[in-house]
Amino acid sequence: MTVNILLFKITLLVYFVATIFYLIGVISRKERFRQNAVYLLIGGFVLHCITLAVRWVATGAIPVASLHESLSFFAWTLVGIYLIFYLRYRTVMLGAFITPLALVLMIIGTTTSAQAPALNPMLDSWWFPVHVTLALLGHAIFAIAAAAGVMYLLQERMLKSKKFSGLFYRLPSLDTLDSMNYKCLTFGFPLMTMGIISGAIWANSAWGGYWRWDPKETWALISWFLYAALLHGRLTVGWRGRRAAIFAIIGFGFLLFTFFGVNLFLSGEHSFRNFTGQ
Amino acid sequence: MHIVIVGLSHKTAPVEIRERLAFAPTAMQRPLQKLLELPPVAEGLIVSTCNRVELCAATKEPDVAISAMRRFLAEYHEITPSEIDDHLYDYQGEDAIRHLFRVASSLDSMVLGEPQILGQIKTAYGYAAEYKTAGLILNRFLHKAFSVAKRVRTETAIASNAVSVSFAAVELARKIFDRIDNKAVMIIGAGEMCELAARHFITNGVSKVLVTNRTFARAEKLAAEFQGKAVPFENFVDHLVEADIVLTSTGAPNFILGQRHMEDVLKRRKNRPMFLIDIAVPRDIDPKVNSLDNAYLYDVDDLQGVVQANLKERKKEASKAEAIVEQEIGQFHQWLANLEVKPTIIALRRKFEEIRQQELDKTFGNLKDLSGKDRKSIEAMANAIINKILHQPTTVLKQSQNDASGNDHVDAVRTLFDLPAPADDDKEIKPLGDPGQE
């Protein structure tokens, strides 16, 4: 396990440096920092892939069972999906939002036990990793939507008030940000839906019931309805721009609460404590 | 050889003076040749634009050249020198190099970062090359200036944000729409500013143009010019649904587009964003429209504000550009100094060689019965003496290429040892300058 922990820490360090570079790149007008931030992040991502692969080989299961593992996995999907978006839209600014978020997830990860969980036999089902992977992929995509939403609101405020800060010159156009919102929704929503369905199937095999109104399930359902409303609004009524951006930000807030809040404040079947018996 | 510049610009002279001192761009041969005829001027170049006149020369006597060039400028344009003296500036040495680098990089322009000046200097250099008034030094100097300007342009954002109202409008549209080549623009009314802005949108590739005017014939005329479609003024609001960008400048005393109209239009557009540019005074569009979601309304003052903000952004970039200029000055200065130092060292050595040879001949003439071996040792001794004497001066001269003391040392060495003036560069350049003279 020590190799794995070492790799995890190096990855975290690289993300930390990348975050610093992004922040300097955004605050100052130094193009070089922004470009190097992207390279650093790519390097960090490769390291992260190795970290996860080593752990997978060592434990023999997709590393999503403990809080530590799922935090690391969440950060990994976040960075990976950002890099895919970077290839498509070439927007460095997005990274200035996503990289710190991934870093925070990793830091929280260090405070949790990195011990390989003695897996509860209930979880020893093929549906479990499928459920978690789909759900976290959905979360990561919605995180991008939320970051695009924040950028949209900043940019829109400047265009409306006609007061421009240096940031204005580096933000992508409103149309680009809005189309990111839509793209995220069309990919994130099916993933989230499949995540919930696969979770229900797994719950049925583990506990003998598809849906138990456990707090995490309830909050996930609330978030799902929120995104469903946004998708519906976009497709039929012509919602877009500001409203879509605000929805994406609130929606991600709900997702974060579902992920953390439920574990921290409420108890239920989804609490990792129940999984690992700690 | 030194570089000197005498000139005036929008910063030192009002337009009444500038227009009297301008050189007609179509007749540069005569002034260029007159400039070269000034005794201290070895190479010459004249840059003349509506914002500046610069005489640039390579010379051995910078102070003499400067006063001659000041007189030339007045005499050529038949003005009494006292009238323009206060408006003229002059630079020599490092300052002259800095000045031209800054001008070429558009750091001295009225609109910071504007791109025309570089082209104008290139044209001026073209004439100097054509009439052979630029030689070794100015060739090198100007090419260096062009490469500095290019570096500034690519390494800083000095020219990146629009500083004219109509360009600012196009840039704002890009901030909203990302691409404007698939967007439609509607022109309401036909003010001059409006037409200019429309032209900018069209050259940037908008796919569709709608024109409306109270006089339908004028709308049709403008539409034909822009290959667009004329729309009757009575129901232009119905066509707004098709327009992503709206330019208005009618003479109407009241708003022709209110909040209610626009709410309706936006709803029918399914909230696709609209960029409205109101150039009219009094305004055509109710300012409340800006508070509607997905509508962005800019009037003339707003656009001016954007231009000011962009200029501020350029000013921040200018300090980076100044640093680049400073770096490059050193390099060119070194090249220029090198041009003097090398021939001086060679001349110095040659002089000592001559003395050695003369004295050896004299000595050997008196001492006829020396053996071959003895003669060899005496020759070697003489050689060693001049090498030892020359070692320190050569080192100092070589080092002095890198700093401002270079010219002083070269002058001192040439005076102390009575070295002939390096005639070779005169020969290289003067005949090129005026073939008729030889």
XYZ file of C-alpha atoms in Angstrom:
716
model
C 0.000 0.000 0.000
C 2.896 2.392 0.685
C 3.767 2.742 -3.020
C 0.198 3.628 -3.624
C 0.098 6.243 -0.869
C 3.318 7.758 -2.152
C 1.905 7.977 -5.685
C -1.264 9.539 -4.318
C 0.750 12.198 -2.511
C 2.899 12.994 -5.538
C -0.247 13.350 -7.642
C -1.686 15.679 -5.033
C 1.494 17.741 -5.081
C 1.401 18.070 -8.871
C -2.236 19.151 -8.733
C -1.255 21.669 -6.078
C 1.445 23.193 -8.276
C -0.929 23.162 -11.268
C -3.521 25.019 -9.186
C -0.969 27.672 -8.246
C -0.004 28.053 -11.894
C -3.642 28.364 -12.951
C -4.343 30.989 -10.314
C -1.252 33.020 -11.194
C -2.111 32.625 -14.870
C -5.627 33.950 -14.330
C -4.796 36.794 -11.966
C -1.731 38.045 -13.783
C -1.522 38.351 -17.527
C 1.164 35.717 -17.922
C 0.309 33.452 -20.798
C 3.203 31.147 -19.971
C 1.783 30.187 -16.578
C -1.538 29.197 -18.074
C 0.082 27.034 -20.727
C 2.368 25.343 -18.222
C -0.567 24.800 -15.882
C -2.194 22.655 -18.565
C 1.001 20.605 -18.997
C 1.287 20.145 -15.255
C -2.298 19.015 -15.065
C -1.774 16.492 -17.849
C 1.278 15.192 -15.972
C -0.741 14.985 -12.762
C -3.490 13.131 -14.568
C -1.084 10.506 -15.911
C 0.297 10.006 -12.409
C -3.218 9.739 -11.101
C -4.042 7.029 -13.653
C -1.026 5.071 -12.432
C -2.053 5.598 -8.797
C -5.511 4.215 -9.454
C -4.207 1.329 -11.557
C -1.727 0.296 -8.843
C -4.440 0.365 -6.272
C -6.804 -1.590 -8.480
C -4.195 -4.307 -8.963
C -3.374 -4.346 -5.241
C -6.946 -4.587 -3.960
C -8.392 -6.475 -6.914
C -11.383 -4.137 -7.128
C -12.117 -0.829 -8.865
C -10.934 1.654 -6.220
C -14.249 3.247 -5.320
C -15.223 1.424 -2.144
C -13.922 3.690 0.627
C -14.402 7.433 0.992
C -10.693 7.859 0.310
C -10.903 5.839 -2.868
C -14.016 7.498 -4.180
C -12.637 10.979 -3.504
C -9.528 10.147 -5.462
C -11.626 8.594 -8.220
C -13.909 11.656 -8.308
C -10.923 13.991 -8.658
C -9.575 11.744 -11.422
C -12.796 11.834 -13.467
C -12.990 15.593 -12.935
C -9.506 16.213 -14.306
C -9.983 13.683 -17.108
C -13.224 15.231 -18.271
C -11.779 18.726 -18.049
C -8.900 17.633 -20.269
C -11.382 16.260 -22.807
C -13.167 19.628 -22.750
C -9.829 21.348 -23.091
C -9.167 19.438 -26.303
C -12.543 20.512 -27.649
C -12.798 24.139 -26.486
C -9.184 25.055 -25.664
C -10.340 27.007 -22.670
C -7.683 27.321 -20.046
C -9.939 29.363 -17.763
C -12.133 26.357 -17.055
C -9.098 24.648 -15.565
C -8.729 27.481 -13.069
C -12.044 26.338 -11.580
C -11.725 22.581 -12.005
C -8.136 22.091 -10.836
C -8.644 23.664 -7.391
C -11.790 21.565 -6.979
C -9.877 18.380 -7.782
C -7.158 19.497 -5.386
C -9.666 20.033 -2.571
C -11.123 16.564 -3.154
C -7.623 15.083 -2.981
C -6.814 17.004 0.218
C -9.997 15.756 1.848
C -8.875 12.344 0.624
C -5.671 12.574 2.674
C -7.677 13.085 5.865
C -9.547 9.826 5.354
C -8.137 6.388 5.883
C -6.256 5.070 2.902
C -6.582 1.495 4.195
C -7.968 -0.919 1.686
C -11.511 -1.517 2.882
C -12.373 -4.976 4.062
C -15.215 -5.132 1.666
C -18.615 -5.828 3.046
C -19.785 -8.949 1.191
C -22.957 -7.087 0.336
C -20.935 -4.775 -1.874
C -19.248 -7.593 -3.668
C -21.380 -7.218 -6.714
C -20.612 -6.268 -10.286
C -23.245 -3.529 -10.045
C -21.461 -1.661 -7.289
C -18.468 -0.294 -9.278
C -20.749 0.357 -12.249
C -23.053 2.404 -10.057
C -20.271 4.456 -8.469
C -18.370 4.996 -11.701
C -21.429 6.234 -13.587
C -22.499 8.457 -10.713
C -19.060 10.025 -10.324
C -18.667 10.545 -14.077
C -21.990 12.352 -14.013
C -20.821 14.443 -11.056
C -17.625 15.409 -12.855
C -19.475 16.494 -15.983
C -21.892 18.537 -13.911
C -18.920 20.139 -12.145
C -17.765 21.369 -15.555
C -21.256 22.702 -16.215
C -21.183 24.556 -12.899
C -17.747 26.056 -13.622
C -18.964 27.123 -17.072
C -21.997 28.585 -15.306
C -19.844 30.693 -12.984
C -17.826 31.934 -15.949
C -21.047 32.700 -17.817
C -22.395 34.774 -14.942
C -19.122 36.693 -14.577
C -18.943 37.392 -18.286
C -22.616 38.288 -18.547
C -22.396 40.698 -15.651
C -19.451 42.467 -17.274
C -21.204 42.684 -20.636
C -24.355 44.058 -19.028
C -22.689 46.522 -16.687
C -20.110 47.468 -19.347
C -17.387 47.395 -16.754
C -14.583 45.103 -17.803
C -11.871 43.706 -15.639
C -8.753 42.045 -17.003
C -10.568 38.734 -16.611
C -12.965 39.730 -19.392
C -10.275 39.397 -22.031
C -9.593 35.808 -21.037
C -13.103 34.427 -20.705
C -14.621 32.454 -23.569
C -17.677 33.870 -25.343
C -21.155 33.538 -23.844
C -22.202 31.229 -26.671
C -19.276 28.901 -25.995
C -20.088 28.777 -22.289
C -23.754 28.173 -22.955
C -23.000 25.409 -25.412
C -20.759 23.823 -22.746
C -23.707 23.905 -20.397
C -25.841 22.105 -22.969
C -23.148 19.554 -23.849
C -22.632 18.754 -20.167
C -26.326 18.313 -19.693
C -26.731 15.949 -22.632
C -23.882 13.745 -21.396
C -24.255 14.208 -17.652
C -27.956 13.592 -17.409
C -27.983 10.119 -19.020
C -24.951 9.136 -16.929
C -26.648 10.296 -13.771
C -29.848 8.482 -14.730
C -27.952 5.279 -15.436
C -26.046 5.751 -12.191
C -29.298 5.877 -10.260
C -30.797 2.900 -12.127
C -27.683 0.752 -11.673
C -27.689 1.757 -8.008
C -31.275 0.628 -7.688
C -30.504 -2.713 -9.311
C -27.538 -3.205 -7.020
C -29.630 -2.200 -3.974
C -32.149 -4.823 -4.970
C -29.500 -7.512 -5.105
C -27.857 -6.347 -1.873
C -30.787 -5.376 0.297
C -33.707 -6.841 -1.568
C -35.359 -3.541 -2.468
C -34.864 -1.094 -5.294
C -35.475 2.112 -3.424
C -35.376 2.708 0.317
C -35.620 6.506 0.626
C -32.274 6.605 2.304
C -31.084 10.271 2.569
C -28.529 9.905 -0.197
C -31.104 8.442 -2.508
C -33.521 11.237 -1.694
C -30.978 13.978 -2.341
C -29.774 12.331 -5.508
C -33.358 12.228 -6.696
C -33.826 15.925 -5.914
C -30.698 16.756 -7.943
C -31.922 14.515 -10.741
C -35.233 16.397 -10.882
C -33.381 19.698 -10.984
C -31.291 18.624 -13.976
C -34.362 17.075 -15.597
C -36.150 20.419 -15.273
C -33.188 22.229 -16.821
C -32.973 19.786 -19.719
C -36.691 20.064 -20.290
C -36.548 23.858 -20.107
C -33.685 23.989 -22.576
C -35.306 21.662 -25.075
C -38.864 22.978 -25.022
C -39.166 26.486 -23.585
C -35.844 27.871 -24.808
C -34.150 28.252 -21.448
C -30.566 29.184 -21.883
C -27.834 31.543 -20.827
C -28.156 32.993 -17.384
C -30.951 30.785 -16.158
C -29.249 27.615 -17.375
C -26.012 28.757 -15.727
C -27.718 29.338 -12.390
C -29.435 25.939 -12.580
C -26.123 24.234 -13.300
C -24.511 25.900 -10.271
C -27.369 25.051 -7.900
C -27.543 21.519 -9.282
C -23.875 20.946 -8.585
C -24.340 22.338 -5.084
C -26.965 19.655 -4.510
C -24.649 16.994 -5.906
C -21.831 18.056 -3.586
C -24.220 17.928 -0.669
C -25.366 14.498 -1.774
C -21.767 13.345 -1.916
C -20.425 14.931 1.275
C -23.271 16.261 3.350
C -25.111 13.004 3.513
C -21.964 11.208 4.647
C -21.123 13.828 7.195
C -24.472 14.921 8.586
C -26.934 12.193 7.891
C -26.658 8.480 8.147
C -27.922 5.842 5.820
C -26.927 2.835 3.799
C -24.681 5.003 1.646
C -22.471 6.105 4.492
C -19.039 4.682 3.888
C -18.867 3.675 7.535
C -21.414 1.024 6.883
C -19.392 -0.286 3.972
C -16.176 -0.732 5.792
C -17.421 -1.431 9.252
C -15.122 1.197 10.761
C 29.530 55.790 -36.934
C 26.527 57.147 -35.050
C 22.821 57.142 -35.651
C 20.993 60.451 -35.328
C 17.340 61.346 -35.640
C 15.731 64.754 -36.037
C 11.973 64.959 -36.189
C 8.649 65.969 -34.807
C 5.460 64.106 -33.985
C 1.913 64.539 -32.768
C 3.392 64.763 -29.294
C 5.534 67.820 -30.033
C 3.805 69.668 -32.841
C 0.247 70.617 -33.760
C -1.151 69.559 -37.110
C -0.563 73.056 -38.625
C 3.170 72.556 -38.203
C 3.177 68.863 -39.113
C 1.394 69.432 -42.419
C 3.926 72.108 -43.422
C 6.882 69.828 -42.746
C 5.461 66.705 -44.373
C 7.170 65.230 -47.419
C 4.950 64.112 -50.274
C 5.139 60.324 -50.369
C 5.186 60.314 -54.168
C 8.254 62.538 -54.493
C 10.842 61.236 -52.049
C 13.825 61.167 -54.348
C 14.693 64.872 -54.164
C 14.488 65.283 -50.356
C 16.400 62.051 -49.804
C 19.206 63.158 -52.074
C 19.285 66.646 -50.529
C 19.555 65.038 -47.120
C 22.470 62.925 -48.263
C 24.207 65.962 -49.697
C 24.572 67.419 -46.194
C 28.315 67.034 -45.494
C 28.179 65.026 -42.244
C 25.417 62.672 -43.411
C 26.648 59.299 -44.660
C 23.296 57.568 -44.984
C 19.774 58.982 -44.782
C 16.137 58.014 -44.438
C 12.932 60.072 -44.230
C 9.733 58.868 -42.567
C 6.790 61.153 -43.216
C 3.256 60.360 -42.064
C 0.366 62.521 -40.961
C 1.488 62.136 -37.351
C 5.231 62.467 -37.674
C 8.249 63.458 -39.735
C 11.538 61.777 -38.888
C 14.906 62.318 -40.519
C 17.256 59.507 -39.689
C 20.938 59.474 -40.597
C 24.170 57.631 -40.049
C 27.025 60.025 -39.415
C 30.492 60.412 -37.936
C 29.762 63.763 -36.354
C 26.420 63.511 -34.617
C 26.222 67.081 -33.317
C 27.131 68.649 -36.644
C 24.702 66.357 -38.431
C 21.865 67.232 -36.084
C 22.176 70.964 -36.595
C 22.556 70.483 -40.339
C 19.422 68.321 -40.413
C 17.451 70.834 -38.374
C 18.424 73.548 -40.845
C 17.670 71.267 -43.787
C 14.145 70.597 -42.557
C 13.398 74.311 -42.318
C 15.130 75.284 -45.547
C 13.584 72.500 -47.580
C 10.090 73.574 -46.563
C 10.978 77.273 -46.702
C 10.212 77.978 -43.076
C 12.327 80.080 -40.731
C 14.143 77.693 -38.384
C 13.005 79.580 -35.262
C 9.409 78.753 -36.159
C 9.891 75.017 -35.843
C 12.848 74.743 -33.480
C 10.708 74.255 -30.393
C 8.745 71.469 -32.038
C 11.736 69.459 -33.174
C 13.399 66.769 -31.142
C 16.727 65.156 -31.847
C 18.304 61.946 -30.653
C 21.704 60.403 -31.077
C 23.425 57.152 -30.191
C 21.458 54.842 -27.965
C 18.554 57.304 -27.681
C 18.157 57.422 -31.456
C 18.104 53.639 -31.627
C 15.514 53.514 -28.862
C 13.392 56.149 -30.567
C 13.117 54.360 -33.893
C 12.516 50.977 -32.228
C 9.702 52.519 -30.182
C 8.169 54.253 -33.184
C 8.264 51.070 -35.279
C 6.712 49.086 -32.412
C 3.914 51.664 -32.268
C 4.818 52.656 -28.724
C 5.022 56.301 -29.739
C 1.813 56.302 -31.785
C -1.226 58.425 -31.080
C -3.249 55.220 -30.815
C -0.944 52.898 -28.931
C -0.329 49.672 -30.823
C -1.885 50.786 -34.123
C -0.425 48.704 -36.936
C -0.029 51.280 -39.759
C 3.196 52.907 -38.578
C 5.289 49.813 -39.235
C 4.054 49.728 -42.818
C 4.814 53.430 -43.218
C 8.380 52.947 -41.995
C 8.783 50.015 -44.358
C 7.641 52.219 -47.237
C 10.066 54.959 -46.178
C 12.876 52.426 -46.063
C 11.786 51.186 -49.467
C 12.379 54.669 -50.920
C 15.742 55.016 -49.186
C 16.790 51.658 -50.618
C 15.432 52.529 -54.050
C 17.302 55.859 -54.213
C 20.298 54.268 -52.509
C 20.459 56.671 -49.586
C 20.489 53.821 -47.077
C 23.694 51.822 -46.773
C 25.240 49.231 -44.543
C 24.241 50.867 -41.263
C 20.710 52.020 -41.982
C 19.951 48.703 -43.714
C 20.923 46.845 -40.618
C 19.229 49.389 -38.341
C 15.895 49.307 -40.127
C 15.789 45.533 -40.396
C 16.490 45.366 -36.689
C 13.651 47.842 -36.062
C 11.264 45.665 -38.090
C 12.215 42.567 -36.142
C 11.797 44.412 -32.823
C 8.337 45.551 -33.917
C 7.469 41.992 -34.861
C 8.651 40.689 -31.509
C 6.563 43.288 -29.690
C 3.523 42.345 -31.730
C 3.832 38.619 -31.120
C 5.061 38.655 -27.524
C 2.730 41.277 -26.077
C -0.988 41.907 -26.417
C -0.399 45.538 -27.351
C -2.435 45.291 -30.537
C -4.981 42.743 -29.439
C -8.004 44.747 -28.343
C -10.040 47.039 -30.534
C -9.512 50.751 -30.079
C -12.041 52.099 -32.550
C -15.755 52.156 -31.881
C -16.716 49.970 -34.821
C -14.005 47.399 -34.156
C -15.015 47.380 -30.502
C -18.548 46.512 -31.602
C -17.290 43.556 -33.641
C -15.180 42.373 -30.736
C -18.060 42.588 -28.284
C -20.155 40.574 -30.705
C -17.463 37.895 -30.620
C -17.653 37.891 -26.821
C -21.360 37.186 -27.034
C -21.666 34.945 -30.089
C -18.239 33.354 -30.440
C -18.735 33.130 -34.207
C -20.340 35.904 -36.183
C -20.048 34.325 -39.603
C -23.388 32.582 -39.193
C -25.165 35.600 -37.725
C -27.545 38.137 -39.243
C -27.202 41.876 -38.836
C -30.016 44.427 -39.200
C -29.257 48.043 -40.009
C -31.927 50.554 -38.993
C -31.469 54.048 -40.443
C -28.393 55.088 -42.317
C -26.014 57.172 -40.275
C -22.402 57.259 -41.338
C -21.171 55.560 -38.152
C -23.805 52.905 -38.601
C -22.667 52.181 -42.117
C -19.047 51.991 -41.001
C -19.885 49.567 -38.208
C -22.005 47.510 -40.628
C -19.075 47.325 -43.007
C -16.880 45.960 -40.214
C -19.423 43.268 -39.458
C -19.693 42.374 -43.125
C -15.932 42.127 -43.618
C -15.884 39.903 -40.561
C -18.286 37.619 -42.345
C -21.870 38.014 -41.095
C -24.011 35.822 -43.299
C -27.112 37.954 -43.659
C -27.826 41.676 -43.843
C -31.228 43.335 -43.393
C -31.671 47.049 -44.008
C -34.569 49.279 -43.078
C -35.135 53.006 -43.456
C -38.047 55.406 -43.286
C -37.359 56.087 -46.967
C -37.603 52.642 -48.475
C -35.575 53.637 -51.549
C -32.555 54.425 -49.353
C -32.938 51.091 -47.599
C -32.980 49.385 -50.985
C -29.897 51.265 -52.121
C -27.915 50.329 -49.017
C -29.200 46.755 -49.158
C -27.983 46.470 -52.747
C -24.578 47.743 -51.669
C -24.304 45.197 -48.852
C -25.998 42.422 -50.847
C -28.694 42.315 -48.214
C -32.432 42.576 -48.066
C -34.455 45.773 -47.646
C -37.290 45.652 -45.131
C -40.150 48.183 -44.882
C -39.750 50.442 -41.862
C -43.404 49.988 -40.814
C -42.913 46.366 -39.799
C -39.178 46.102 -39.139
C -39.954 44.833 -35.634
C -41.323 41.633 -37.184
C -37.992 41.046 -38.890
C -35.991 41.606 -35.709
C -36.595 37.952 -34.911
C -34.132 37.070 -37.665
C -31.463 39.531 -36.505
C -28.731 38.634 -34.024
C -27.002 41.987 -34.265
C -28.925 45.257 -34.594
C -27.352 48.570 -35.570
C -29.510 51.660 -35.268
C -28.925 55.281 -36.103
C -32.135 56.980 -37.126
C -32.932 60.619 -36.618
C -36.033 59.729 -34.630
C -36.648 61.998 -31.610
C -38.048 59.136 -29.492
C -37.238 55.512 -28.875
C -38.196 53.359 -31.839
C -37.619 50.143 -29.860
C -39.013 49.756 -26.376
C -38.725 47.130 -23.695
C -42.088 45.589 -24.609
C -41.127 45.142 -28.251
C -37.902 43.483 -27.290
C -39.449 41.167 -24.722
C -41.697 39.911 -27.449
C -38.878 39.581 -29.986
C -36.682 37.661 -27.544
C -39.484 35.295 -26.710
C -40.043 34.595 -30.392
C -36.306 34.030 -30.808
C -36.455 31.422 -28.047
C -34.090 33.620 -26.038
C -31.262 33.403 -28.508
C -29.082 36.362 -27.513
C -29.222 39.697 -29.304
C -26.575 42.386 -29.515
C -28.046 45.850 -30.020
C -25.848 48.779 -30.928
C -27.516 52.144 -30.719
C -25.358 54.758 -32.389
C -28.116 57.366 -32.662
C -28.205 60.567 -30.610
C -30.911 60.954 -29.323
C -31.011 57.241 -28.713
C -33.246 54.874 -30.664
C -33.546 52.053 -28.157
C -34.920 52.283 -24.651
C -31.974 51.682 -22.280
C -34.215 49.421 -20.181
C -33.792 46.816 -22.925
C -30.347 46.092 -21.491
C -31.955 44.673 -18.366
C -33.684 41.931 -20.381
C -32.049 38.534 -20.236
C -30.035 37.719 -23.375
C -30.237 41.262 -24.747
C -27.060 43.336 -24.715
C -27.562 46.990 -25.524
C -24.661 49.355 -26.145
C -24.920 53.042 -26.988
C -22.156 55.303 -28.275
C -20.875 56.149 -24.806
C -20.750 52.486 -23.836
C -18.678 51.685 -26.886
C -16.381 54.610 -26.114
C -16.022 53.160 -22.628
C -14.976 49.814 -24.105
C -12.422 51.581 -26.268
C -11.028 53.362 -23.208
C -10.814 50.084 -21.290
C -9.012 48.468 -24.225
C -6.574 51.353 -24.383
C -5.842 50.903 -20.701
C -5.191 47.227 -21.354
C -2.808 48.202 -24.139
C -0.974 50.581 -21.845
C -0.322 47.726 -19.453
C 1.113 45.709 -22.312
C 3.264 48.635 -23.379
C 5.598 48.222 -20.405
C 6.390 44.686 -21.591
C 7.078 46.087 -25.040
C 9.427 48.734 -23.608
C 11.438 45.968 -21.968
C 11.800 44.168 -25.311
C 12.966 47.411 -26.940
C 15.586 47.922 -24.202
C 16.941 44.404 -24.735
C 17.320 44.916 -28.464
C 18.978 48.343 -28.193
C 21.983 46.767 -26.503
C 22.404 44.227 -29.280
C 22.296 46.744 -32.066
C 24.537 49.181 -30.241
C 27.104 46.458 -29.857
C 26.999 45.703 -33.559
C 27.486 49.393 -34.322
C 30.402 49.705 -31.898
C 31.930 46.541 -33.316
C 31.860 48.161 -36.702
C 34.325 50.799 -35.370
C 36.409 48.722 -33.028
C 37.514 46.011 -35.419
C 38.974 48.322 -38.083
C 40.648 50.367 -35.338
C 42.390 47.307 -33.924
C 43.497 46.269 -37.387
C 44.800 49.772 -38.196
C 46.641 49.940 -34.895
C 48.360 46.619 -35.543
C 49.226 47.618 -39.065
C 50.794 50.852 -37.821
C 52.992 48.995 -35.314
C 53.953 46.413 -37.919
C 55.092 49.211 -40.220
C 57.237 50.805 -37.487
C 58.751 47.457 -36.592
C 59.619 46.727 -40.200
C 61.161 50.172 -40.762
C 63.257 49.989 -37.621
C 64.423 46.454 -38.346
C 65.479 47.439 -41.866
C 67.408 50.391 -40.429
C 69.132 48.257 -37.780
C 70.029 45.436 -40.163
C 71.406 48.058 -42.617
C 73.877 49.241 -39.958
C 74.815 45.786 -38.642
C 75.753 43.984 -41.828
C 77.840 41.199 -40.227
C 75.032 39.624 -38.167
C 74.523 35.908 -38.490
C 71.142 34.542 -39.603
C 70.512 33.319 -36.091
C 71.155 36.766 -34.559
C 68.834 38.457 -37.028
C 66.122 35.969 -36.118
C 66.411 36.722 -32.413
C 66.282 40.491 -32.983
C 63.187 40.106 -35.157
C 61.578 37.945 -32.463
C 62.396 40.515 -29.795
C 60.803 43.352 -31.805
C 57.765 41.192 -32.335
C 57.466 40.413 -28.656
C 57.686 44.105 -27.782
C 54.820 45.163 -30.016
C 52.706 42.222 -28.904
C 53.230 43.110 -25.277
C 52.491 46.798 -25.886
C 49.388 46.067 -27.945
C 47.942 43.471 -25.638
C 46.330 45.845 -23.143
C 44.907 48.417 -25.641
C 43.424 45.601 -27.752
C 41.753 44.033 -24.746
C 40.303 47.364 -23.622
C 38.992 48.131 -27.111
C 37.386 44.723 -27.409
C 35.720 45.047 -24.041
C 34.582 48.586 -24.730
C 32.362 47.327 -27.571
C 29.917 46.319 -24.913
C 29.495 49.666 -23.240
C 29.044 53.308 -24.048
C 32.781 54.082 -23.610
C 33.498 52.321 -26.917
C 33.479 55.417 -29.070
C 35.671 57.413 -26.682
C 38.309 54.706 -26.670
C 38.248 54.365 -30.431
C 38.655 58.137 -30.801
C 41.487 58.216 -28.252
C 43.397 55.412 -29.929
C 42.977 56.953 -33.361
C 44.193 60.376 -32.155
C 47.072 59.101 -30.008
C 48.507 56.902 -32.727
C 47.456 59.119 -35.604
C 45.597 56.332 -37.363
C 44.016 57.155 -40.733
C 40.195 57.556 -40.636
C 38.539 54.314 -41.687
C 37.974 55.428 -45.217
C 36.666 52.067 -46.340
C 33.095 52.528 -45.087
C 32.884 55.941 -46.749
C 33.905 54.346 -49.996
C 31.325 51.656 -49.531
C 28.434 53.973 -49.011
C 28.877 57.387 -50.535
C 29.083 56.255 -54.144
C 25.863 54.294 -53.664
C 24.303 57.435 -52.210
C 24.756 59.643 -55.216
C 26.111 57.995 -58.307
C 26.023 61.316 -60.145
C 28.595 62.829 -57.812
C 31.489 60.553 -58.692
